[in-house]
Short mmCIF file of C-alpha atoms (C1' of nucleotides) in Angstrom, two decimals:
data_model
loop_
_atom_site.label_atom_id
_atom_site.label_comp_id
_atom_site.label_asym_id
_atom_site.label_seq_id
_atom_site.Cartn_x
_atom_site.Cartn_y
_atom_site.Cartn_z
CA MET C 1 0.00 0.00 0.00
CA THR C 2 1.09 3.50 -0.63
CA ALA C 3 2.26 5.22 2.52
CA VAL C 4 1.91 8.93 3.16
CA LEU C 5 3.50 10.88 5.98
CA VAL C 6 1.65 13.99 7.10
CA ILE C 7 3.69 16.59 8.98
CA GLU C 8 1.27 19.12 10.41
CA ASP C 9 1.11 20.62 13.88
CA ASP C 10 -2.61 21.37 13.98
CA ASP C 11 -4.17 18.22 15.44
CA ARG C 12 -7.51 18.69 13.77
CA ILE C 13 -6.16 19.29 10.31
CA ARG C 14 -3.69 16.45 10.63
CA LEU C 15 -6.36 14.06 11.77
CA ALA C 16 -8.73 15.14 9.03
CA LEU C 17 -6.03 14.60 6.41
CA LEU C 18 -5.09 11.22 7.82
CA LEU C 19 -8.67 10.02 7.82
CA ALA C 20 -9.37 11.33 4.35
CA LEU C 21 -6.21 9.73 2.97
CA GLU C 22 -7.08 6.41 4.56
CA ASP C 23 -10.52 6.64 3.01
CA GLU C 24 -8.79 6.99 -0.32
CA GLY C 25 -6.84 3.84 0.30
CA TYR C 26 -3.57 5.29 1.48
CA ASP C 27 -1.62 4.18 4.50
CA ALA C 28 -1.32 7.49 6.35
CA VAL C 29 0.95 8.37 9.26
CA GLY C 30 1.04 11.66 11.13
CA ALA C 31 3.74 13.75 12.79
CA ALA C 32 3.15 16.93 14.78
CA THR C 33 6.61 18.44 14.35
CA ALA C 34 9.30 18.52 11.70
CA GLU C 35 11.68 16.67 13.98
CA GLU C 36 9.19 13.91 14.56
CA GLY C 37 8.45 13.70 10.86
CA LEU C 38 12.09 13.50 9.87
CA ARG C 39 12.66 10.74 12.35
CA ALA C 40 9.64 8.81 11.16
CA GLN C 41 10.74 9.14 7.56
CA ARG C 42 14.20 7.88 8.38
CA ARG C 43 13.01 4.91 10.28
CA ASP C 44 10.16 3.87 8.06
CA PRO C 45 10.15 5.83 4.80
CA ALA C 46 6.76 6.77 3.33
CA ASP C 47 6.12 7.09 -0.41
CA TYR C 48 4.96 10.70 -0.11
CA VAL C 49 5.38 13.40 2.47
CA LEU C 50 2.88 16.19 3.03
CA VAL C 51 4.26 19.03 5.07
CA ASP C 52 2.90 22.23 6.54
CA LEU C 53 5.10 25.30 6.35
CA MET C 54 4.40 26.81 9.73
CA LEU C 55 5.62 24.33 12.26
CA PRO C 56 6.86 24.85 15.78
CA GLY C 57 10.61 24.44 16.11
CA LEU C 58 12.13 23.48 12.80
CA ASP C 59 9.99 25.11 10.14
CA GLY C 60 8.67 23.63 6.93
CA PHE C 61 11.41 24.98 4.65
CA GLU C 62 14.14 23.49 6.76
CA CYS C 63 12.17 20.32 7.05
CA ILE C 64 12.02 20.06 3.26
CA GLY C 65 15.72 20.70 3.02
CA GLN C 66 16.50 17.97 5.52
CA LEU C 67 14.19 15.52 3.82
CA ARG C 68 15.78 16.24 0.46
CA ARG C 69 19.23 15.78 1.85
CA ASP C 70 18.95 12.06 2.09
CA ASP C 71 15.79 11.19 0.29
CA ASP C 72 14.06 11.57 -3.04
CA VAL C 73 10.59 11.20 -1.61
CA PRO C 74 7.99 13.42 -3.30
CA ILE C 75 7.12 16.31 -1.04
CA VAL C 76 3.86 18.24 -1.21
CA VAL C 77 3.52 21.40 0.83
CA ILE C 78 0.15 22.12 2.34
CA SER C 79 0.03 25.62 3.71
CA ALA C 80 -2.43 28.32 4.67
CA ARG C 81 -0.20 30.91 3.03
CA ASP C 82 -0.75 31.58 -0.65
CA ASP C 83 2.03 34.08 -1.10
CA THR C 84 4.05 33.60 -4.31
CA HIS C 85 7.19 34.08 -2.31
CA ASP C 86 6.45 31.14 -0.06
CA ILE C 87 5.44 28.97 -2.95
CA VAL C 88 8.60 29.68 -4.89
CA ALA C 89 10.78 29.26 -1.81
CA ALA C 90 9.18 25.92 -0.97
CA LEU C 91 9.54 24.61 -4.51
CA GLU C 92 13.14 25.77 -4.68
CA ALA C 93 13.82 24.09 -1.38
CA GLY C 94 12.86 20.85 -3.00
CA ALA C 95 9.09 20.50 -2.73
CA ASP C 96 7.27 18.99 -5.69
CA ASP C 97 3.93 20.67 -5.28
CA TYR C 98 2.26 23.30 -3.13
CA LEU C 99 -1.38 23.36 -2.12
CA VAL C 100 -3.15 26.11 -0.27
CA LYS C 101 -5.46 25.21 2.61
CA PRO C 102 -8.16 24.14 2.69
CA VAL C 103 -7.29 21.33 0.31
CA ALA C 104 -9.80 19.15 -1.44
CA ILE C 105 -8.81 15.55 -0.81
CA LYS C 106 -9.70 14.61 -4.37
CA GLU C 107 -7.37 17.24 -5.73
CA LEU C 108 -4.63 16.14 -3.38
CA THR C 109 -4.82 12.51 -4.42
CA ALA C 110 -5.05 13.47 -8.09
CA ARG C 111 -1.88 15.48 -7.67
CA LEU C 112 -0.14 12.61 -5.90
CA ARG C 113 -1.05 10.34 -8.80
CA ALA C 114 0.17 12.89 -11.33
CA LEU C 115 3.41 13.18 -9.42
CA ARG C 116 3.92 9.46 -9.39
CA ARG C 117 3.15 9.16 -13.08
CA ARG C 118 5.61 11.90 -13.91
CA ALA C 119 8.35 10.49 -11.75
CA ARG C 120 7.92 7.10 -13.35
CA THR C 121 7.83 8.40 -16.87
CA GLY C 122 10.58 10.90 -16.78
CA PHE C 123 10.64 13.00 -19.89
CA GLY C 124 12.77 14.10 -22.75
CA GLU C 125 13.73 11.02 -24.71
CA SER C 126 11.58 7.94 -24.66
CA ALA C 127 11.92 5.89 -21.51
CA SER C 128 14.21 3.32 -23.11
CA ASP C 129 17.04 5.55 -24.23
CA ARG C 130 16.80 7.98 -21.41
CA VAL C 131 20.14 8.62 -19.80
CA PRO C 132 20.08 8.01 -16.10
CA VAL C 133 20.71 11.18 -14.18
CA LEU C 134 21.83 11.36 -10.60
CA ALA C 135 20.53 14.46 -8.94
CA PHE C 136 21.79 16.14 -5.79
CA GLY C 137 19.71 19.21 -5.25
CA GLU C 138 20.56 21.56 -8.08
CA LEU C 139 23.48 19.35 -9.02
CA GLU C 140 22.99 16.79 -11.77
CA ILE C 141 25.30 14.12 -12.99
CA SER C 142 24.76 11.82 -15.94
CA PRO C 143 27.44 9.16 -15.85
CA ASP C 144 26.56 7.84 -19.30
CA ALA C 145 26.58 11.19 -21.01
CA GLY C 146 29.62 12.35 -19.09
CA GLU C 147 27.91 15.54 -18.14
CA VAL C 148 27.59 17.55 -14.99
CA SER C 149 25.33 20.52 -14.50
CA ARG C 150 24.39 22.86 -11.70
CA GLY C 151 20.93 24.34 -11.80
CA GLY C 152 20.57 23.34 -15.43
CA GLN C 153 23.82 25.03 -16.43
CA PRO C 154 26.50 22.66 -17.70
CA VAL C 155 29.71 22.54 -15.70
CA ALA C 156 33.01 21.59 -17.31
CA VAL C 157 34.87 19.04 -15.24
CA THR C 158 37.95 17.07 -16.15
CA ARG C 159 37.99 13.32 -16.50
CA THR C 160 39.49 12.64 -13.11
CA GLU C 161 37.10 15.01 -11.44
CA PHE C 162 34.24 13.33 -13.25
CA ARG C 163 35.28 9.86 -12.18
CA LEU C 164 35.68 11.02 -8.64
CA LEU C 165 32.28 12.64 -8.70
CA CYS C 166 30.62 9.54 -10.16
CA GLU C 167 32.24 7.34 -7.57
CA LEU C 168 30.93 9.56 -4.81
CA ALA C 169 27.53 9.82 -6.47
CA GLU C 170 27.22 6.07 -6.82
CA HIS C 171 27.58 5.77 -3.09
CA ALA C 172 25.60 8.86 -2.32
CA GLY C 173 25.17 9.53 1.36
CA ARG C 174 27.96 7.17 2.30
CA VAL C 175 31.42 8.14 3.41
CA LEU C 176 34.25 7.03 1.21
CA SER C 177 37.72 7.08 2.69
CA ARG C 178 40.62 8.55 0.75
CA GLN C 179 41.98 5.05 0.42
CA GLN C 180 38.78 3.81 -1.13
CA LEU C 181 38.70 6.72 -3.53
CA LEU C 182 42.33 6.27 -4.51
CA GLN C 183 41.60 2.63 -5.12
CA ARG C 184 38.47 3.15 -7.15
CA VAL C 185 39.24 6.29 -9.08
CA TRP C 186 42.95 5.95 -9.61
CA GLY C 187 43.43 2.24 -9.13
CA TYR C 188 46.28 2.91 -6.70
CA ASP C 189 46.73 0.46 -3.92
CA ILE C 190 48.80 2.88 -1.99
CA GLY C 191 49.45 6.48 -2.70
CA ASP C 192 49.41 9.95 -1.34
CA GLU C 193 46.02 10.65 0.12
CA ARG C 194 46.54 14.37 -0.34
CA LEU C 195 45.93 13.76 -4.00
CA VAL C 196 42.30 13.13 -3.22
CA ASP C 197 42.09 16.41 -1.30
CA VAL C 198 43.42 18.32 -4.21
CA HIS C 199 40.90 16.93 -6.66
CA VAL C 200 38.05 17.29 -4.22
CA GLY C 201 39.10 20.89 -3.79
CA ARG C 202 39.11 21.48 -7.52
CA LEU C 203 35.77 19.78 -7.90
CA ARG C 204 34.29 21.94 -5.20
CA GLN C 205 35.42 25.07 -6.99
CA LYS C 206 33.27 23.98 -9.89
CA ILE C 207 30.19 22.42 -8.40
CA GLU C 208 29.68 24.14 -5.09
CA PRO C 209 28.06 27.58 -4.96
CA ASP C 210 30.27 28.39 -2.00
CA PRO C 211 33.31 26.10 -2.16
CA THR C 212 34.44 27.05 1.34
CA ASN C 213 31.12 25.86 2.74
CA PRO C 214 30.36 22.77 0.72
CA ARG C 215 26.78 21.58 0.81
CA HIS C 216 27.02 18.46 -1.27
CA LEU C 217 30.60 17.34 -1.35
CA VAL C 218 31.37 17.34 2.32
CA THR C 219 34.41 16.37 4.35
CA LEU C 220 34.08 14.07 7.31
CA ARG C 221 37.20 14.74 9.21
CA GLY C 222 39.15 11.59 9.79
CA LEU C 223 36.78 9.53 7.70
CA GLY C 224 36.77 10.81 4.16
CA TYR C 225 34.33 12.49 1.81
CA LYS C 226 30.74 11.99 0.91
CA LEU C 227 28.26 13.40 -1.54
CA GLN C 228 24.86 14.27 -0.19
CA ARG C 229 21.73 15.91 -1.47
CA MET S 1 17.43 26.82 -24.37
CA THR S 2 14.31 25.51 -22.80
CA ALA S 3 11.29 25.84 -25.07
CA VAL S 4 7.75 26.38 -23.83
CA LEU S 5 4.59 26.17 -25.88
CA VAL S 6 1.67 28.28 -24.65
CA ILE S 7 -1.79 27.24 -25.86
CA GLU S 8 -4.21 29.99 -24.90
CA ASP S 9 -6.91 31.68 -26.93
CA ASP S 10 -6.97 35.02 -25.17
CA ASP S 11 -4.41 37.12 -27.06
CA ARG S 12 -3.57 39.37 -24.16
CA ILE S 13 -2.96 36.60 -21.70
CA ARG S 14 -0.99 34.57 -24.19
CA LEU S 15 1.21 37.50 -25.08
CA ALA S 16 1.76 38.40 -21.47
CA LEU S 17 2.80 34.82 -20.70
CA LEU S 18 5.11 34.67 -23.68
CA LEU S 19 6.84 37.90 -22.76
CA ALA S 20 7.17 36.94 -19.13
CA LEU S 21 8.60 33.54 -20.01
CA GLU S 22 11.10 35.07 -22.38
CA ASP S 23 12.12 37.45 -19.64
CA GLU S 24 12.86 34.42 -17.52
CA GLY S 25 15.09 32.99 -20.18
CA TYR S 26 12.72 30.58 -21.84
CA ASP S 27 12.16 30.21 -25.54
CA ALA S 28 8.39 30.73 -25.69
CA VAL S 29 6.01 30.00 -28.55
CA GLY S 30 2.29 30.67 -28.65
CA ALA S 31 -0.75 28.98 -30.14
CA ALA S 32 -4.32 30.33 -30.09
CA THR S 33 -6.12 27.02 -30.50
CA ALA S 34 -5.64 23.41 -29.46
CA GLU S 35 -5.29 22.36 -33.08
CA GLU S 36 -2.61 24.92 -33.74
CA GLY S 37 -0.81 23.93 -30.55
CA LEU S 38 -0.86 20.24 -31.36
CA ARG S 39 0.50 20.92 -34.80
CA ALA S 40 3.25 23.12 -33.43
CA GLN S 41 4.21 20.50 -30.87
CA ARG S 42 4.36 17.79 -33.51
CA ARG S 43 6.47 19.88 -35.80
CA ASP S 44 8.86 21.32 -33.26
CA PRO S 45 8.42 19.79 -29.80
CA ALA S 46 8.77 22.15 -26.86
CA ASP S 47 10.09 21.05 -23.46
CA TYR S 48 6.93 22.16 -21.67
CA VAL S 49 3.38 22.88 -22.71
CA LEU S 50 1.11 25.33 -20.92
CA VAL S 51 -2.50 24.93 -21.85
CA ASP S 52 -5.72 26.74 -21.09
CA LEU S 53 -8.83 24.64 -20.47
CA MET S 54 -11.41 26.75 -22.25
CA LEU S 55 -10.41 26.80 -25.84
CA PRO S 56 -12.53 27.26 -28.94
CA GLY S 57 -12.97 24.08 -30.94
CA LEU S 58 -11.02 21.25 -29.31
CA ASP S 59 -11.06 21.98 -25.59
CA GLY S 60 -8.23 21.75 -23.10
CA PHE S 61 -8.98 18.26 -21.80
CA GLU S 62 -8.97 16.78 -25.26
CA CYS S 63 -5.89 18.74 -26.08
CA ILE S 64 -4.10 17.22 -23.11
CA GLY S 65 -5.23 13.75 -24.16
CA GLN S 66 -3.90 14.24 -27.67
CA LEU S 67 -0.62 15.61 -26.43
CA ARG S 68 -0.22 12.68 -24.09
CA ARG S 69 -0.91 10.19 -26.80
CA ASP S 70 2.34 10.75 -28.56
CA ASP S 71 4.43 12.73 -26.16
CA ASP S 72 5.74 12.71 -22.62
CA VAL S 73 6.06 16.45 -22.51
CA PRO S 74 5.20 17.99 -19.13
CA ILE S 75 1.85 19.73 -19.32
CA VAL S 76 0.79 22.54 -17.02
CA VAL S 77 -2.81 23.68 -17.14
CA ILE S 78 -3.44 27.36 -16.66
CA SER S 79 -7.11 28.01 -16.17
CA ALA S 80 -9.48 30.57 -14.74
CA ARG S 81 -11.60 27.83 -13.19
CA ASP S 82 -10.60 26.70 -9.73
CA ASP S 83 -13.15 23.96 -9.38
CA THR S 84 -11.83 20.76 -7.83
CA HIS S 85 -13.61 18.79 -10.50
CA ASP S 86 -11.74 20.50 -13.29
CA ILE S 87 -8.45 20.18 -11.51
CA VAL S 88 -8.89 16.47 -10.92
CA ALA S 89 -10.13 15.90 -14.46
CA ALA S 90 -7.19 17.76 -15.97
CA LEU S 91 -4.67 15.89 -13.85
CA GLU S 92 -6.32 12.57 -14.64
CA ALA S 93 -6.25 13.44 -18.32
CA GLY S 94 -2.51 13.66 -18.08
CA ALA S 95 -1.61 17.15 -16.92
CA ASP S 96 1.28 17.49 -14.49
CA ASP S 97 0.22 20.64 -12.72
CA TYR S 98 -2.71 23.03 -12.61
CA LEU S 99 -2.49 26.73 -11.92
CA VAL S 100 -5.38 29.10 -11.46
CA LYS S 101 -5.29 32.45 -13.23
CA PRO S 102 -3.90 34.91 -12.69
CA VAL S 103 -0.57 33.12 -12.38
CA ALA S 104 2.56 34.65 -10.93
CA ILE S 105 5.35 34.09 -13.41
CA LYS S 106 7.79 33.33 -10.62
CA GLU S 107 5.55 30.59 -9.33
CA LEU S 108 5.10 29.20 -12.79
CA THR S 109 8.80 28.95 -13.47
CA ALA S 110 9.46 27.53 -10.02
CA ARG S 111 6.90 24.84 -10.77
CA LEU S 112 8.46 24.11 -14.13
CA ARG S 113 11.81 23.65 -12.46
CA ALA S 114 10.32 21.42 -9.80
CA LEU S 115 8.70 19.34 -12.50
CA ARG S 116 11.91 18.97 -14.39
CA ARG S 117 13.81 18.01 -11.29
CA ARG S 118 11.27 15.39 -10.37
CA ALA S 119 11.11 13.96 -13.84
CA ARG S 120 14.86 13.64 -13.96
CA THR S 121 15.25 12.21 -10.55
CA GLY S 122 12.45 9.74 -10.60
CA PHE S 123 11.79 8.24 -7.25
CA GLY S 124 11.51 5.04 -5.40
CA GLU S 125 15.05 4.60 -4.19
CA SER S 126 15.89 0.95 -3.99
CA ALA S 127 16.51 -0.34 -0.52
CA SER S 128 20.16 -0.89 -1.35
CA ASP S 129 21.00 2.76 -1.70
CA ARG S 130 19.29 3.77 1.46
CA VAL S 131 21.79 4.28 4.21
CA PRO S 132 21.16 2.09 7.26
CA VAL S 133 20.50 3.83 10.54
CA LEU S 134 20.74 2.61 14.09
CA ALA S 135 18.18 4.27 16.30
CA PHE S 136 18.17 4.77 20.05
CA GLY S 137 15.11 6.77 20.85
CA GLU S 138 15.62 10.17 19.29
CA LEU S 139 19.28 9.32 18.76
CA GLU S 140 20.29 8.05 15.36
CA ILE S 141 23.59 6.73 14.15
CA SER S 142 24.45 5.90 10.60
CA PRO S 143 27.84 4.22 10.46
CA ASP S 144 27.92 4.28 6.66
CA ALA S 145 27.04 7.92 6.33
CA GLY S 146 29.31 8.91 9.21
CA GLU S 147 26.40 10.76 10.68
CA VAL S 148 24.86 11.14 14.08
CA SER S 149 21.65 13.00 14.73
CA ARG S 150 19.44 13.76 17.67
CA GLY S 151 15.77 14.25 16.93
CA GLY S 152 16.55 14.60 13.25
CA GLN S 153 19.09 17.35 13.86
CA PRO S 154 22.61 16.45 12.80
CA VAL S 155 25.19 16.37 15.56
CA ALA S 156 28.84 16.95 14.82
CA VAL S 157 31.02 14.33 16.45
CA THR S 158 34.72 13.71 15.97
CA ARG S 159 36.18 10.56 14.54
CA THR S 160 37.08 9.03 17.89
CA GLU S 161 33.73 9.88 19.34
CA PHE S 162 32.07 8.40 16.30
CA ARG S 163 34.01 5.16 16.50
CA LEU S 164 33.30 4.92 20.18
CA LEU S 165 29.61 5.49 19.60
CA CYS S 166 29.46 2.93 16.82
CA GLU S 167 31.23 0.40 18.98
CA LEU S 168 28.74 0.94 21.75
CA ALA S 169 25.83 0.93 19.32
CA GLU S 170 26.93 -2.34 17.79
CA HIS S 171 26.70 -3.95 21.18
CA ALA S 172 23.67 -2.01 22.26
CA GLY S 173 22.34 -2.92 25.66
CA ARG S 174 25.53 -4.69 26.67
CA VAL S 175 28.23 -3.33 28.93
CA LEU S 176 31.60 -2.77 27.43
CA SER S 177 34.53 -2.41 29.80
CA ARG S 178 37.02 0.39 29.34
CA GLN S 179 39.57 -2.22 28.38
CA GLN S 180 37.34 -3.55 25.64
CA LEU S 181 36.66 -0.07 24.34
CA LEU S 182 40.33 0.88 24.38
CA GLN S 183 41.05 -2.29 22.50
CA ARG S 184 38.37 -1.87 19.89
CA VAL S 185 38.32 1.86 19.35
CA TRP S 186 41.93 2.75 19.90
CA GLY S 187 43.62 -0.55 19.29
CA TYR S 188 45.56 -0.14 22.52
CA ASP S 189 46.36 -3.29 24.37
CA ILE S 190 47.06 -1.37 27.50
CA GLY S 191 46.52 2.27 28.18
CA ASP S 192 44.99 4.78 30.48
CA GLU S 193 41.39 3.88 31.05
CA ARG S 194 40.59 7.49 31.96
CA LEU S 195 40.91 8.25 28.28
CA VAL S 196 37.66 6.46 27.70
CA ASP S 197 35.95 8.54 30.37
CA VAL S 198 37.02 11.72 28.70
CA HIS S 199 35.63 10.74 25.35
CA VAL S 200 32.44 9.37 26.81
CA GLY S 201 32.04 12.69 28.56
CA ARG S 202 32.54 14.65 25.38
CA LEU S 203 30.14 12.42 23.55
CA ARG S 204 27.51 12.91 26.20
CA GLN S 205 27.79 16.67 25.87
CA LYS S 206 26.77 16.26 22.27
CA ILE S 207 24.21 13.51 22.22
CA GLU S 208 22.52 13.61 25.59
CA PRO S 209 19.81 16.21 26.24
CA ASP S 210 20.99 16.36 29.85
CA PRO S 211 24.62 15.21 29.91
CA THR S 212 24.67 14.99 33.72
CA ASN S 213 21.80 12.52 33.64
CA PRO S 214 22.57 10.34 30.67
CA ARG S 215 19.67 8.35 29.33
CA HIS S 216 21.37 6.42 26.58
CA LEU S 217 25.06 6.39 27.22
CA VAL S 218 25.10 5.18 30.79
CA THR S 219 27.88 4.35 33.23
CA LEU S 220 27.90 1.07 35.05
CA ARG S 221 30.14 1.70 37.96
CA GLY S 222 33.04 -0.67 38.07
CA LEU S 223 32.04 -2.33 34.83
CA GLY S 224 32.12 0.15 32.01
CA TYR S 225 29.64 1.84 29.69
CA LYS S 226 26.67 0.80 27.67
CA LEU S 227 24.35 2.35 25.14
CA GLN S 228 20.66 1.74 25.63
CA ARG S 229 17.41 2.82 24.05
"C1'" DG G 1 33.99 9.03 56.72
"C1'" DG G 2 37.32 7.02 54.02
"C1'" DA G 3 38.34 4.59 49.84
"C1'" DT G 4 37.40 4.07 45.24
"C1'" DC G 5 35.56 5.18 41.06
"C1'" DT G 6 33.89 8.76 37.77
"C1'" DA G 7 33.16 13.46 35.61
"C1'" DT G 8 35.02 17.55 33.82
"C1'" DG G 9 37.84 21.65 32.63
"C1'" DA G 10 42.18 23.30 30.96
"C1'" DC G 11 46.07 22.85 28.02
"C1'" DA G 12 49.72 21.73 24.86
"C1'" DG G 13 51.06 18.71 21.31
"C1'" DT G 14 49.49 16.51 17.28
"C1'" DT G 15 46.90 15.54 13.33
"C1'" DG G 16 44.10 16.44 9.40
"C1'" DC G 17 42.58 19.40 5.87
"C1'" DG G 18 42.52 23.10 2.36
"C1'" DT G 19 45.18 25.73 -0.67
"C1'" DG G 20 48.49 27.85 -3.76
"C1'" DA G 21 52.54 27.04 -6.46
"C1'" DC G 22 54.88 24.33 -9.70
"C1'" DA G 23 56.57 20.76 -12.81
"C1'" DA G 24 55.50 16.69 -15.37
"C1'" DA G 25 52.30 14.56 -18.32
"C1'" DT G 26 48.75 14.54 -21.50
"C1'" DC G 27 45.88 16.39 -25.04
"C1'" DA G 28 44.27 19.15 -29.17
"C1'" DG G 29 44.96 21.42 -33.28
"C1'" DC G 30 47.69 21.90 -36.89
"C1'" DG M 1 55.69 15.40 -34.90
"C1'" DC M 2 55.38 20.16 -32.92
"C1'" DT M 3 53.59 23.49 -29.88
"C1'" DG M 4 50.74 25.61 -26.71
"C1'" DA M 5 47.06 24.67 -23.48
"C1'" DT M 6 45.02 21.89 -20.23
"C1'" DT M 7 45.19 18.47 -16.85
"C1'" DT M 8 47.47 15.92 -13.31
"C1'" DG M 9 50.26 14.81 -9.35
"C1'" DT M 10 53.58 16.51 -5.71
"C1'" DC M 11 54.89 19.40 -2.18
"C1'" DA M 12 54.95 22.55 1.64
"C1'" DC M 13 52.70 25.68 4.61
"C1'" DG M 14 49.23 27.38 7.85
"C1'" DC M 15 45.10 27.11 10.18
"C1'" DA M 16 41.71 24.83 12.68
"C1'" DA M 17 40.18 20.95 15.01
"C1'" DC M 18 41.14 16.99 17.67
"C1'" DT M 19 43.49 14.14 21.10
"C1'" DG M 20 45.46 12.63 25.25
"C1'" DT M 21 47.18 13.97 29.84
"C1'" DC M 22 46.61 15.77 34.12
"C1'" DA M 23 44.61 17.83 38.14
"C1'" DT M 24 40.71 18.59 40.61
"C1'" DA M 25 36.07 18.05 41.99
"C1'" DG M 26 32.23 15.15 42.55
"C1'" DA M 27 29.72 10.77 43.18
"C1'" DT M 28 29.13 6.25 45.12
"C1'" DC M 29 29.93 2.38 47.94
"C1'" DC M 30 30.67 0.07 52.31
#
DNA sequence: GGATCTATGACAGTTGCGTGACAAATCAGC
DNA sequence: GCTGATTTGTCACGCAACTGTCATAGATCC
């Protein structure tokens, strides 16, 4: 069954949504705060997340950001605010759709279905010859095409940088030690680990908006590097 | 450049949309009727299609159906009608999103970007690329990701602290003596057992809500430490 | 109340990381 | 092949963060 996580602090609205979703045949779970929702999603990932923007503690935008960091789950914002600014900000943060309260349950489920259909289909070329693309926020990597882009703009990376990036992307969210990277990217059994630093540094100059404060290609001191959403 | 086809019979609205889209860096083309739009799309496919519902001749719903028959192009409906029925019908017919006039251009483009991102990413991560997490109440440890979080909020721990925590987490609920920890975390055969205390203390500062009254990382006097739920 | 075990703060030495400079190697265009 | 441009690997330096030691204070047991 399709599972939906509803992150909404207002008990009545949350309950109403949960009941309505269950009526529609979804397996719905509620969370009253962003923190609770994030935890629930980590432990037992739902297929969709609905999130309110105004939450106590961690707000909706941050919640979306956190969800997107380690998950591709479709996120639909359900908010009382219909300001263009909020809508744009939420979508940019990683939300897939934005509905203004009060929401009609039929519309909501229709939108969930549309979202699923779109995600399955992809677009551009026909499904068969579509190049797989790994996405990390505004960063996109297509290993087959040998292309990297940030926010739709192509980024020129060298071969070594590209291999390094692919290796990290393949194990997205996981730490790779310098040794592992040397092994996999360069084929060295032993070698100077600083070499990895240098290339990571160069890569960051190209793919990170603020290379000094990397958001995707992060260092885990003493452990290695990892690529995250 | 990204091309957008706008199918809208009202000249003023169509023109306004075209201009606004071009301002935003899109390559926008207009069509006044469904037939004209379909022809244009067949001849020179755009990356997105915006379509009005109330069109002379072939109406919007049918237009969507026709578009969908031979194309995966993302379709966004832009309509004056905000009736749930219409919205659901349009989405079911194959539209990807539905905006009610008047539309804010910023919102429109944000939605186009969201759509593109989703289509590229797809979803439904396979279980294999989900990073495993060990949970202890609100405390979460992901050895692979090199991450620790409390209540969904990431906590920065050092390498030694991380190793220590993982060691304890691996044997959750069991006491580990200082000797065992020294052995496993530091590789020391002999060494000052106080060292363990110091690191446990530092770890508690970071992961325990009230470090003086630890709930998870507890001391067993004379025996050692253990991590519990 | 004394003995033993544990917590914690301060501190200096060490380690790890990012970066710029540079030379060797490789590539592209002719 | 030649030449200039790009890419790659090496090195050294400096900063920031981490580690281990110690001393002292506190807790616990009998």
